[in-house]
């Protein structure tokens, strides 16, 4: 499936909104603001923000109402990458094809930049032009996905597991938190903007859960098969750090079979929506077949 032509339009609009949401690089404290902008602008697949737009579009949400959650989820994702790359975490010096924030600036600035991006995400939701009920729903969704019950908890499990062999169930649980929780939040925030009922939210959660897992399985495969230039980050890190991965546990053929199973789950979850879910289907397809 080819990329949906709306993706470029959404991504370009998002870049402009992110640029406006971030503090000007020339305003004090300049170093912090420059680091924040380095972390967010000019790169990335914008998958999570595109999921906000795609799920909102499925339910005919006003596109203008989708900008705030799309900005917020990208800011949270950017903060997580800044902290994930730190020497105390994954210790990486390349992200999105350019030096990581602690390399381009310094460790202290990188920590502060991540902190500031996280709080800015919630500020954007709290001040969005939406009903109070919707703003609270967005805030609760993103907060749960970002904290100990979501992304941070998954990262903690990842650190604890480094150098040891995980079971497949433990690996899936870790990635459901570390990667999947924010993807699920992105889909849910877009759906909430469109007034989704409980049944629709449950079905879209099922799609998002399969997508989050597929994204990680593909990531594990690419860490072996792709180069650093293709990935925009250091290839082979998982093997070097003795991390459990889907290819390590299932073999490469088994990991690719798992990916096909997740693809089928995504398609089944979206089956009732016909053409209205084409953007979500295309994002699922990109996750399955992406090359970086």
Rosetta silent file (secondary structure, phi, psi, omega in degrees, C-alpha in Angstrom):
SEQUENCE: XXXXXXXXXXXXXXXXXXXXXXXXXXXXXXXXXXXXXXXXXXXXXXXXXXXXXXXXXXXXXXXXXXXXXXXXXXXXXXXXXXXXXXXXXXXXXXXXXXXXXXXXXXXXXXXXXXXXXXXXXXXXXXXXXXXXXXXXXXXXXXXXXXXXXXXXXXXXXXXXXXXXXXXXXXXXXXXXXXXXXXXXXXXXXXXXXXXXXXXXXXXXXXXXXXXXXXXXXXXXXXXXXXXXXXXXXXXXXXXXXXXXXXXXXXXXXXXXXXXXXXXXXXXXXXXXXXXXXXXXXXXXXXXXXXXX
SCORE:     score description
SCORE:     0.000 S_00000001
   1 L     0.000  130.907  178.471    0.000    0.000    0.000 S_00000001
   2 L   -73.410  157.033  177.961    1.348    3.427   -0.964 S_00000001
   3 L   -62.592  139.130  178.285    1.618    6.161    1.634 S_00000001
   4 L   -64.444  131.626 -178.418   -1.598    8.134    2.011 S_00000001
   5 L   -60.849  -19.201  178.296   -1.206   11.544    0.277 S_00000001
   6 H   -71.379  -20.242 -176.172   -2.597   13.192    3.405 S_00000001
   7 H   -60.228  -44.584 -179.297    0.497   12.190    5.385 S_00000001
   8 H   -63.924  -40.190  178.881    2.710   14.835    3.777 S_00000001
   9 H   -63.440  -46.612  179.160    0.075   17.512    4.359 S_00000001
  10 H   -63.992  -43.536 -177.820   -0.331   16.536    8.008 S_00000001
  11 H   -64.786  -40.113  178.917    3.420   16.259    8.569 S_00000001
  12 H   -66.103  -41.918  177.404    4.103   19.678    7.030 S_00000001
  13 H   -63.788  -41.030  179.567    1.382   21.284    9.131 S_00000001
  14 H   -61.052  -44.159 -179.145    2.733   19.539   12.217 S_00000001
  15 H   -58.170  -42.182  178.059    6.259   20.838   11.580 S_00000001
  16 H   -63.825  -43.665 -178.876    4.932   24.399   11.449 S_00000001
  17 H   -67.759  -37.060  176.203    2.911   23.916   14.647 S_00000001
  18 H   -64.439  -43.081  178.780    5.877   22.365   16.456 S_00000001
  19 H   -58.355  -41.937  179.332    8.069   25.272   15.380 S_00000001
  20 H   -72.350  -32.086 -177.603    5.505   27.716   16.796 S_00000001
  21 H   -74.514  -30.213 -177.510    5.014   25.705   20.009 S_00000001
  22 L   -79.133  149.382  177.232    8.724   25.572   20.860 S_00000001
  23 L   -64.275  147.497  177.139   10.476   28.551   22.471 S_00000001
  24 L   -61.347  140.539 -177.762   12.521   30.704   20.049 S_00000001
  25 L   -62.310  -28.810 -177.010   16.174   29.632   19.936 S_00000001
  26 L   -83.417   -8.650 -179.389   17.308   33.204   20.529 S_00000001
  27 L   -84.848  144.433  178.897   15.296   33.687   23.723 S_00000001
  28 L   -71.174  141.977   -4.435   16.950   33.069   27.082 S_00000001
  29 L   -79.081  115.571 -170.866   17.952   30.476   28.116 S_00000001
  30 H   -60.795  -41.526 -176.053   19.248   30.107   24.588 S_00000001
  31 H   -63.926  -42.449  178.195   21.157   26.859   25.047 S_00000001
  32 H   -63.263  -47.613 -177.967   18.151   25.064   26.489 S_00000001
  33 H   -64.425  -39.386  178.270   15.811   26.367   23.802 S_00000001
  34 H   -64.172  -37.767  179.167   18.258   25.473   21.022 S_00000001
  35 H   -67.214  -40.354  177.535   18.546   21.941   22.424 S_00000001
  36 H   -60.142  -44.416 -178.773   14.772   21.545   22.542 S_00000001
  37 H   -68.924  -37.037  176.525   14.483   22.601   18.923 S_00000001
  38 H   -59.670  -38.505 -176.903   17.381   20.317   17.913 S_00000001
  39 H   -72.040  -30.643 -168.724   15.525   17.383   19.487 S_00000001
  40 H  -102.305  -43.402 -166.776   12.168   18.030   17.853 S_00000001
  41 L   -91.059  152.757  169.477   12.488   19.736   14.484 S_00000001
  42 L    75.368   31.475  177.151   13.720   18.576   11.113 S_00000001
  43 L   175.545  171.049  178.836   13.485   14.823   11.349 S_00000001
  44 L    97.816  155.732 -178.641   11.584   11.756   12.405 S_00000001
  45 L   -79.867  -19.975 -178.295    8.784    9.719   10.889 S_00000001
  46 L    60.050   28.096 -177.700    6.084   11.568   12.901 S_00000001
  47 H   -56.135  -45.093 -175.047    4.267    8.240   13.157 S_00000001
  48 H   -67.347  -41.647  177.140    2.567    9.062   16.464 S_00000001
  49 H   -65.725  -40.826  178.100    1.290   12.434   15.307 S_00000001
  50 H   -61.849  -33.919  176.617    0.071   10.919   12.029 S_00000001
  51 H   -64.962  -37.003  175.788   -1.856    8.354   14.079 S_00000001
  52 H   -59.698  -49.959 -179.231   -3.626   11.207   15.886 S_00000001
  53 H   -64.051  -40.929 -176.268   -4.674   12.726   12.567 S_00000001
  54 H   -68.268  -43.199 -179.415   -5.615    9.372   11.036 S_00000001
  55 H   -72.192  -35.232  175.633   -7.779    8.173   13.927 S_00000001
  56 H   -64.766  -40.337  179.473   -9.417   11.584   14.247 S_00000001
  57 H   -64.999  -36.786  176.151  -10.152   11.616   10.523 S_00000001
  58 H   -53.390  -37.796 -176.683  -11.757    8.179   10.786 S_00000001
  59 L  -103.287   17.108  174.367  -14.307    9.739   13.138 S_00000001
  60 L    59.747   37.344  174.645  -14.610   12.996   11.190 S_00000001
  61 L   -70.883  151.175  174.081  -12.967   15.140   13.857 S_00000001
  62 L   -63.957  124.227 -176.361  -12.175   18.757   12.981 S_00000001
  63 H   -59.151  -34.138  178.999   -8.571   18.696   11.785 S_00000001
  64 H   -61.046  -35.888 -179.456   -7.808   21.900   13.669 S_00000001
  65 H   -69.842  -15.955 -177.368   -8.782   20.141   16.909 S_00000001
  66 H   -87.788  -12.763 -176.572   -6.195   17.441   16.198 S_00000001
  67 H   -62.912  -44.759 -175.882   -3.184   19.741   16.156 S_00000001
  68 H   -61.397  -50.651  177.652   -2.831   19.991   19.951 S_00000001
  69 H   -65.740  -31.506  177.466   -2.742   16.225   20.660 S_00000001
  70 H   -65.919  -43.601  176.517   -0.497   15.673   17.630 S_00000001
  71 H   -61.662  -46.930 -175.013    1.970   18.277   18.928 S_00000001
  72 H   -61.364  -44.911 -176.805    1.783   16.872   22.456 S_00000001
  73 H   -68.921  -33.102  176.863    2.480   13.272   21.510 S_00000001
  74 H   -70.692  -36.251  177.166    5.452   14.298   19.354 S_00000001
  75 H   -65.053  -41.635  177.157    6.895   16.387   22.194 S_00000001
  76 H   -63.801  -43.550  179.090    6.606   13.428   24.575 S_00000001
  77 H   -61.785  -43.830 -179.427    8.215   11.141   22.001 S_00000001
  78 H   -63.328  -43.239  177.353   11.068   13.611   21.439 S_00000001
  79 H   -58.880  -42.277 -177.789   11.693   13.941   25.186 S_00000001
  80 H   -63.865  -36.141  179.064   11.829   10.146   25.507 S_00000001
  81 H   -69.544  -40.870  178.658   14.431    9.917   22.736 S_00000001
  82 H   -58.656  -46.950 -179.464   16.599   12.618   24.293 S_00000001
  83 H   -72.630  -36.672 -179.948   16.660   10.774   27.614 S_00000001
  84 H   -62.715  -31.842 -177.327   16.935    7.320   26.019 S_00000001
  85 L   -80.964  -10.334 -176.218   20.109    8.401   24.203 S_00000001
  86 L   -61.504  153.072  179.111   21.867    9.601   27.386 S_00000001
  87 L   -55.704  -32.328  179.297   25.015    7.780   28.571 S_00000001
  88 L   -74.804  -11.754 -179.501   23.143    6.475   31.625 S_00000001
  89 L  -110.925 -108.939 -178.198   20.538    4.872   29.328 S_00000001
  90 L   -87.005  -13.035  175.248   21.314    3.586   25.802 S_00000001
  91 L    53.800   65.609 -178.876   24.359    5.854   25.361 S_00000001
  92 L  -117.274  150.214 -178.158   23.919    6.713   21.704 S_00000001
  93 L  -115.393    6.960 -179.134   25.480    9.541   19.713 S_00000001
  94 E  -137.350  131.129  178.631   23.270    9.457   16.606 S_00000001
  95 E  -149.415  128.683 -179.495   19.551   10.114   16.285 S_00000001
  96 L    54.384   34.425  175.843   17.552   10.938   13.154 S_00000001
  97 L    76.604   11.566  178.557   20.823   11.169   11.250 S_00000001
  98 E  -140.378  166.357 -178.116   22.332   13.900   13.426 S_00000001
  99 E   -58.182  140.797  175.948   24.177   14.090   16.765 S_00000001
 100 L   -64.792  164.627 -170.967   22.059   13.306   19.803 S_00000001
 101 H   -63.170  -40.093 -178.719   21.279   16.225   22.092 S_00000001
 102 H   -70.531  -21.412  174.828   23.866   15.383   24.737 S_00000001
 103 H   -80.827  -44.828 -178.794   26.530   15.178   22.016 S_00000001
 104 H   -69.645  -28.101 -178.500   25.467   18.385   20.253 S_00000001
 105 L  -122.412  -96.825  174.949   25.156   20.244   23.569 S_00000001
 106 L  -167.384  169.465 -174.123   25.960   18.459   26.864 S_00000001
 107 H   -63.620  -44.836 -178.108   24.378   15.963   29.245 S_00000001
 108 H   -61.404  -42.677  178.712   22.905   18.501   31.659 S_00000001
 109 H   -65.377  -38.020  178.627   21.299   20.450   28.830 S_00000001
 110 H   -63.517  -42.660  178.021   19.926   17.237   27.338 S_00000001
 111 H   -61.224  -47.285 -179.741   18.294   16.272   30.636 S_00000001
 112 H   -65.153  -38.465  179.066   16.740   19.721   31.008 S_00000001
 113 H   -62.258  -43.904  177.039   15.617   19.754   27.361 S_00000001
 114 H   -61.319  -44.924  178.463   13.828   16.433   27.835 S_00000001
 115 H   -59.422  -43.722 -176.918   12.172   17.676   31.012 S_00000001
 116 H   -69.045  -36.086  177.670   11.049   20.875   29.303 S_00000001
 117 H   -65.790  -39.540  179.047    9.658   19.045   26.278 S_00000001
 118 H   -62.448  -48.049 -178.074    7.621   16.779   28.531 S_00000001
 119 H   -68.846  -33.414  177.618    6.038   19.632   30.459 S_00000001
 120 H   -63.092  -35.416  178.813    5.425   21.609   27.258 S_00000001
 121 H   -58.238  -46.168 -178.110    3.391   18.671   25.907 S_00000001
 122 H   -73.391  -30.510  174.432    0.959   18.852   28.809 S_00000001
 123 H   -63.050  -41.253 -179.298    0.819   22.638   28.631 S_00000001
 124 H   -64.383  -37.879  177.643   -0.271   22.415   24.990 S_00000001
 125 H   -70.735  -41.999 -176.775   -3.103   20.033   25.880 S_00000001
 126 H   -64.689  -29.591 -177.252   -4.189   22.029   28.922 S_00000001
 127 L  -104.748   10.436 -178.553   -4.464   25.245   26.883 S_00000001
 128 L   -66.211  154.444  177.133   -5.928   23.697   23.709 S_00000001
 129 L   -82.985   79.643 -178.541   -9.051   25.131   22.120 S_00000001
 130 L  -151.944  168.355  178.988  -11.289   22.238   23.167 S_00000001
 131 L   -65.024  156.831  179.217  -13.899   21.467   25.784 S_00000001
 132 H   -60.365  -39.758  179.724  -12.713   20.974   29.346 S_00000001
 133 H   -61.288  -44.791 -179.869  -13.858   17.356   29.238 S_00000001
 134 H   -66.717  -41.197  179.185  -11.834   16.618   26.106 S_00000001
 135 H   -60.590  -43.233  179.419   -8.748   18.377   27.470 S_00000001
 136 H   -65.335  -40.587  178.183   -8.900   16.310   30.669 S_00000001
 137 H   -62.285  -42.758  176.909   -9.380   13.098   28.668 S_00000001
 138 H   -61.452  -47.803 -177.809   -6.360   13.948   26.521 S_00000001
 139 H   -60.341  -44.988 -179.501   -4.250   14.816   29.564 S_00000001
 140 H   -64.533  -41.518 -179.749   -5.183   11.608   31.377 S_00000001
 141 H   -62.424  -47.972 -176.928   -4.525    9.486   28.287 S_00000001
 142 H   -71.329  -37.461  179.752   -1.095   10.971   27.613 S_00000001
 143 H   -64.111  -44.726  179.737   -0.051   11.012   31.278 S_00000001
 144 H   -63.438  -39.572 -178.458   -0.885    7.337   31.766 S_00000001
 145 H   -71.406  -22.781 -173.546    0.938    6.377   28.581 S_00000001
 146 H   -93.332  -23.748 -169.569    4.038    8.373   29.528 S_00000001
 147 L   -91.976 -151.653 -175.781    4.602    7.398   33.158 S_00000001
 148 L   -64.573  -26.975  178.177    5.402    4.333   35.221 S_00000001
 149 L   -85.692    2.888 -178.363    2.337    2.519   33.843 S_00000001
 150 L  -139.964 -119.594 -170.670    3.518    3.200   30.297 S_00000001
 151 H   -59.269  -46.931 -179.386    6.659    4.404   28.549 S_00000001
 152 H   -64.963  -39.332  176.599    8.835    5.056   31.622 S_00000001
 153 H   -62.618  -40.606  177.721    7.868    1.720   33.127 S_00000001
 154 H   -64.129  -39.562  177.958    8.776   -0.021   29.883 S_00000001
 155 H   -64.376  -39.179  177.990   12.139    1.723   29.808 S_00000001
 156 H   -63.076  -41.972  177.054   12.787    0.599   33.394 S_00000001
 157 H   -63.384  -36.581  178.890   11.987   -2.993   32.437 S_00000001
 158 H   -63.961  -44.475  178.549   14.337   -2.662   29.466 S_00000001
 159 H   -62.353  -45.562 -178.867   17.176   -1.487   31.710 S_00000001
 160 H   -61.579  -31.361 -173.834   16.541   -4.296   34.191 S_00000001
 161 H   -88.940  -11.109 -176.673   16.574   -6.884   31.405 S_00000001
 162 L   -58.966  128.304  179.390   19.778   -5.749   29.685 S_00000001
 163 L    87.903   -2.632  178.857   22.285   -8.611   29.597 S_00000001
 164 L  -123.024  161.644 -179.711   19.738  -11.246   30.572 S_00000001
 165 L   -90.548  121.212  177.043   17.440  -13.502   28.564 S_00000001
 166 L   -93.464  153.320  169.086   13.767  -12.523   28.686 S_00000001
 167 L   -75.678  163.881  178.907   10.829  -14.777   27.940 S_00000001
 168 H   -62.169  -40.474  179.048    8.664  -13.858   24.965 S_00000001
 169 H   -62.291  -42.046  179.307    5.837  -12.816   27.313 S_00000001
 170 H   -65.980  -39.632  179.505    8.177  -10.541   29.282 S_00000001
 171 H   -63.705  -43.763 -179.483    9.540   -9.025   26.081 S_00000001
 172 H   -66.276  -38.953  177.814    6.046   -8.312   24.771 S_00000001
 173 H   -63.443  -43.682  179.764    4.990   -6.770   28.084 S_00000001
 174 H   -59.573  -46.805 -177.046    8.058   -4.526   28.110 S_00000001
 175 H   -75.112  -26.708  173.944    7.463   -3.261   24.584 S_00000001
 176 H   -61.866  -30.182  176.981    3.723   -2.840   25.154 S_00000001
 177 H   -87.593  -50.945 -172.135    4.748   -0.257   27.738 S_00000001
 178 H   -66.388  -44.858 -177.341    7.920    1.205   26.247 S_00000001
 179 H  -108.231  -44.407 -171.287    6.744    1.606   22.644 S_00000001
 180 H   -69.606  -33.197 -173.842    3.102    0.558   22.492 S_00000001
 181 H   -62.747  -41.511 -178.682    1.648    2.783   25.206 S_00000001
 182 H   -73.459  -34.272  175.013    2.418    6.046   23.416 S_00000001
 183 H   -64.460  -43.124  177.695    1.208    4.668   20.074 S_00000001
 184 H   -62.456  -41.026  178.768   -2.022    3.587   21.746 S_00000001
 185 H   -62.850  -39.960  179.976   -2.381    7.044   23.322 S_00000001
 186 H   -61.322  -47.202  179.085   -1.919    8.718   19.937 S_00000001
 187 H   -62.843  -43.065 -176.815   -4.694    6.663   18.348 S_00000001
 188 H   -67.655  -39.811 -179.203   -6.959    7.181   21.347 S_00000001
 189 H   -64.574  -39.712  175.686   -6.444   10.968   21.513 S_00000001
 190 H   -63.975  -41.688  179.553   -7.424   11.328   17.870 S_00000001
 191 H   -65.728  -39.706  178.256  -10.471    9.142   18.422 S_00000001
 192 H   -61.604  -36.524  178.079  -11.489   11.132   21.520 S_00000001
 193 H   -64.315  -26.491  178.417  -11.396   14.300   19.429 S_00000001
 194 L   -92.955    7.982  176.978  -13.921   12.654   17.125 S_00000001
 195 L    73.507   32.878 -177.253  -16.256   11.716   19.980 S_00000001
 196 L   -60.036  140.285  175.090  -15.561    7.973   19.850 S_00000001
 197 L   -84.759  176.177 -174.141  -17.819    5.766   21.961 S_00000001
 198 H   -60.926  -41.287 -178.410  -16.508    3.017   24.263 S_00000001
 199 H   -64.668  -40.970  178.941  -16.856    0.249   21.675 S_00000001
 200 H   -66.244  -42.075  178.052  -14.930    2.227   19.073 S_00000001
 201 H   -60.524  -41.622  179.232  -12.185    3.069   21.555 S_00000001
 202 H   -62.833  -43.407 -179.742  -11.840   -0.610   22.453 S_00000001
 203 H   -66.424  -42.044 -179.921  -11.544   -1.635   18.802 S_00000001
 204 H   -71.052  -30.318  172.074   -9.013    1.102   18.047 S_00000001
 205 H   -60.779  -40.314  178.388   -7.043    0.141   21.162 S_00000001
 206 H   -62.992  -42.258  175.020   -6.783   -3.353   19.669 S_00000001
 207 H   -60.075  -48.190 -176.161   -5.457   -1.918   16.418 S_00000001
 208 H   -64.876  -37.799  178.715   -2.975    0.275   18.291 S_00000001
 209 H   -62.225  -43.759  178.229   -1.739   -2.581   20.484 S_00000001
 210 H   -66.338  -39.569  179.150   -0.969   -4.684   17.409 S_00000001
 211 H   -63.677  -44.957 -179.310    0.652   -1.697   15.696 S_00000001
 212 H   -60.204  -41.276  178.824    2.874   -0.925   18.676 S_00000001
 213 H   -69.095  -41.323  178.719    4.118   -4.491   18.818 S_00000001
 214 H   -61.650  -40.550  179.773    4.602   -4.613   15.047 S_00000001
 215 H   -59.327  -41.436 -178.713    6.613   -1.410   15.176 S_00000001
 216 H   -73.487  -40.814  177.715    8.977   -2.958   17.725 S_00000001
 217 H   -59.154  -45.298  178.974    9.311   -6.297   15.922 S_00000001
 218 H   -63.017  -39.419  178.488   10.201   -4.415   12.739 S_00000001
 219 H   -59.881  -43.230  179.142   12.636   -2.246   14.716 S_00000001
 220 H   -63.834  -39.178  178.519   14.384   -5.379   16.021 S_00000001
 221 H   -65.839  -44.776 -178.747   14.640   -6.774   12.490 S_00000001
 222 H   -65.755  -31.687  179.153   16.024   -3.513   11.127 S_00000001
 223 H   -60.301  -25.216  178.655   18.622   -3.344   13.902 S_00000001
 224 H   -94.681  -42.652 -169.941   20.119   -6.452   12.312 S_00000001
 225 H   -90.401  -24.054 -174.753   19.394   -5.946    8.615 S_00000001
 226 L  -100.828  163.190  177.867   19.794   -2.180    8.141 S_00000001
 227 L   -93.510  166.637  176.390   22.818    0.108    8.324 S_00000001
 228 H   -60.921  -37.604  179.681   23.309    3.103   10.616 S_00000001
 229 H   -63.740  -40.031  178.325   22.943    5.368    7.574 S_00000001
 230 H   -67.913  -40.115 -174.335   19.567    3.804    6.739 S_00000001
 231 H   -79.503  -28.138 -172.880   18.340    3.930   10.336 S_00000001
 232 L    77.064    8.687  175.747   19.595    7.391   11.222 S_00000001
 233 L  -149.096  172.476 -175.300   20.845    5.858   14.494 S_00000001
 234 L   -68.521  122.078  176.816   23.462    3.305   15.462 S_00000001
 235 L   -80.213  156.356  175.428   22.704   -0.137   14.037 S_00000001
 236 L    77.564   10.729 -177.292   23.500   -3.317   15.938 S_00000001
 237 H   -66.175  -37.027 -176.629   22.968   -1.778   19.382 S_00000001
 238 H   -63.637  -44.889  179.309   20.671   -4.569   20.571 S_00000001
 239 H   -65.731  -43.264 -178.334   23.194   -7.296   19.858 S_00000001
 240 H   -61.323  -34.423 -178.480   26.048   -5.236   21.317 S_00000001
 241 L   -96.133    9.117  177.504   24.106   -4.707   24.554 S_00000001
 242 L    54.911   43.207  179.057   22.920   -8.342   24.716 S_00000001
 243 L   -86.205  146.492  171.354   19.262   -7.327   24.688 S_00000001
 244 L   -71.315  133.650  178.385   16.450   -9.783   24.170 S_00000001
 245 L  -137.008  169.848  178.637   14.781   -9.132   20.823 S_00000001
 246 H   -66.029  -42.779  175.179   12.199  -10.878   18.666 S_00000001
 247 H   -62.990  -34.727  179.753   14.816  -12.219   16.232 S_00000001
 248 H   -66.648  -37.759 -177.630   16.915  -13.432   19.183 S_00000001
 249 H   -86.574  -35.114 -173.600   13.970  -15.294   20.724 S_00000001
 250 H  -108.985   -9.409 -169.918   12.105  -16.401   17.602 S_00000001
 251 H    81.458  160.972 -177.528   14.792  -16.397   14.926 S_00000001
 252 H   -64.373  -41.856  178.705   14.592  -14.046   11.954 S_00000001
 253 H   -63.988  -40.888  179.261   11.971  -16.177   10.174 S_00000001
 254 H   -65.673  -37.666  177.732    9.924  -16.400   13.366 S_00000001
 255 H   -64.588  -39.679  179.937   10.099  -12.631   13.880 S_00000001
 256 H   -70.913  -32.399  173.716    8.862  -12.054   10.339 S_00000001
 257 H   -65.475  -42.567  176.559    6.029  -14.548   10.900 S_00000001
 258 H   -59.086  -41.241  178.833    5.089  -12.639   14.059 S_00000001
 259 H   -61.113  -41.877  178.406    5.046   -9.442   12.023 S_00000001
 260 H   -65.108  -37.604  177.219    2.624  -11.009    9.536 S_00000001
 261 H   -63.716  -41.230  179.236    0.344  -12.120   12.393 S_00000001
 262 H   -68.183  -35.170  175.527    0.266   -8.573   13.778 S_00000001
 263 H   -60.043  -44.639  179.371   -0.497   -7.222   10.318 S_00000001
 264 H   -63.769  -39.214  177.858   -3.533   -9.516   10.155 S_00000001
 265 H   -63.148  -40.613  178.554   -4.681   -8.357   13.614 S_00000001
 266 H   -63.649  -45.141 -178.672   -4.509   -4.716   12.552 S_00000001
 267 H   -64.379  -38.128  178.751   -6.499   -5.353    9.401 S_00000001
 268 H   -65.364  -40.987 -179.396   -9.131   -7.285   11.334 S_00000001
 269 H   -63.171  -33.085 -176.670   -9.525   -4.477   13.872 S_00000001
 270 H   -94.503   -2.941 -174.944  -10.132   -1.927   11.100 S_00000001
 271 H   -54.194  -39.040 -177.364  -12.335   -4.136    8.921 S_00000001
 272 H   -67.869  -10.997 -169.484  -15.672   -2.551    9.987 S_00000001
 273 H   -99.395   -0.546  176.228  -14.588    0.931    8.881 S_00000001
 274 H    50.879 -138.451 -175.687  -14.158    0.434    5.125 S_00000001
 275 H   -69.151  -16.300 -179.217  -12.467    3.378    3.405 S_00000001
 276 H   -63.873  -24.086 -177.570  -12.759    5.619    6.452 S_00000001
 277 H  -101.061   16.359 -175.901   -9.782    3.819    8.009 S_00000001
 278 H   -59.898  -37.390 -179.510   -7.517    3.965    4.950 S_00000001
 279 H   -66.426  -41.698  176.716   -5.082    6.355    6.650 S_00000001
 280 H   -64.733  -41.647  178.198   -4.768    4.070    9.675 S_00000001
 281 H   -60.464  -42.294 -179.423   -4.323    1.050    7.401 S_00000001
 282 H   -64.490  -36.699  177.708   -1.569    2.849    5.497 S_00000001
 283 H   -68.867  -37.666  174.359    0.234    3.664    8.753 S_00000001
 284 H   -62.118  -41.422  179.433   -0.010    0.027    9.789 S_00000001
 285 H   -64.679  -40.059  178.440    1.427   -0.963    6.433 S_00000001
 286 H   -63.804  -39.305  178.404    4.294    1.498    6.818 S_00000001
 287 H   -63.011  -38.809 -178.523    5.111    0.070   10.254 S_00000001
 288 H   -70.297  -39.009 -169.628    5.234   -3.451    8.805 S_00000001
 289 H  -110.765    3.549 -174.645    7.336   -2.629    5.753 S_00000001
 290 L   -60.609  151.143 -176.882    9.388    0.420    6.787 S_00000001
 291 L  -107.983    1.099  177.869   13.078    0.411    5.908 S_00000001
 292 L  -156.316    0.000    0.000   14.288    2.807    8.649 S_00000001
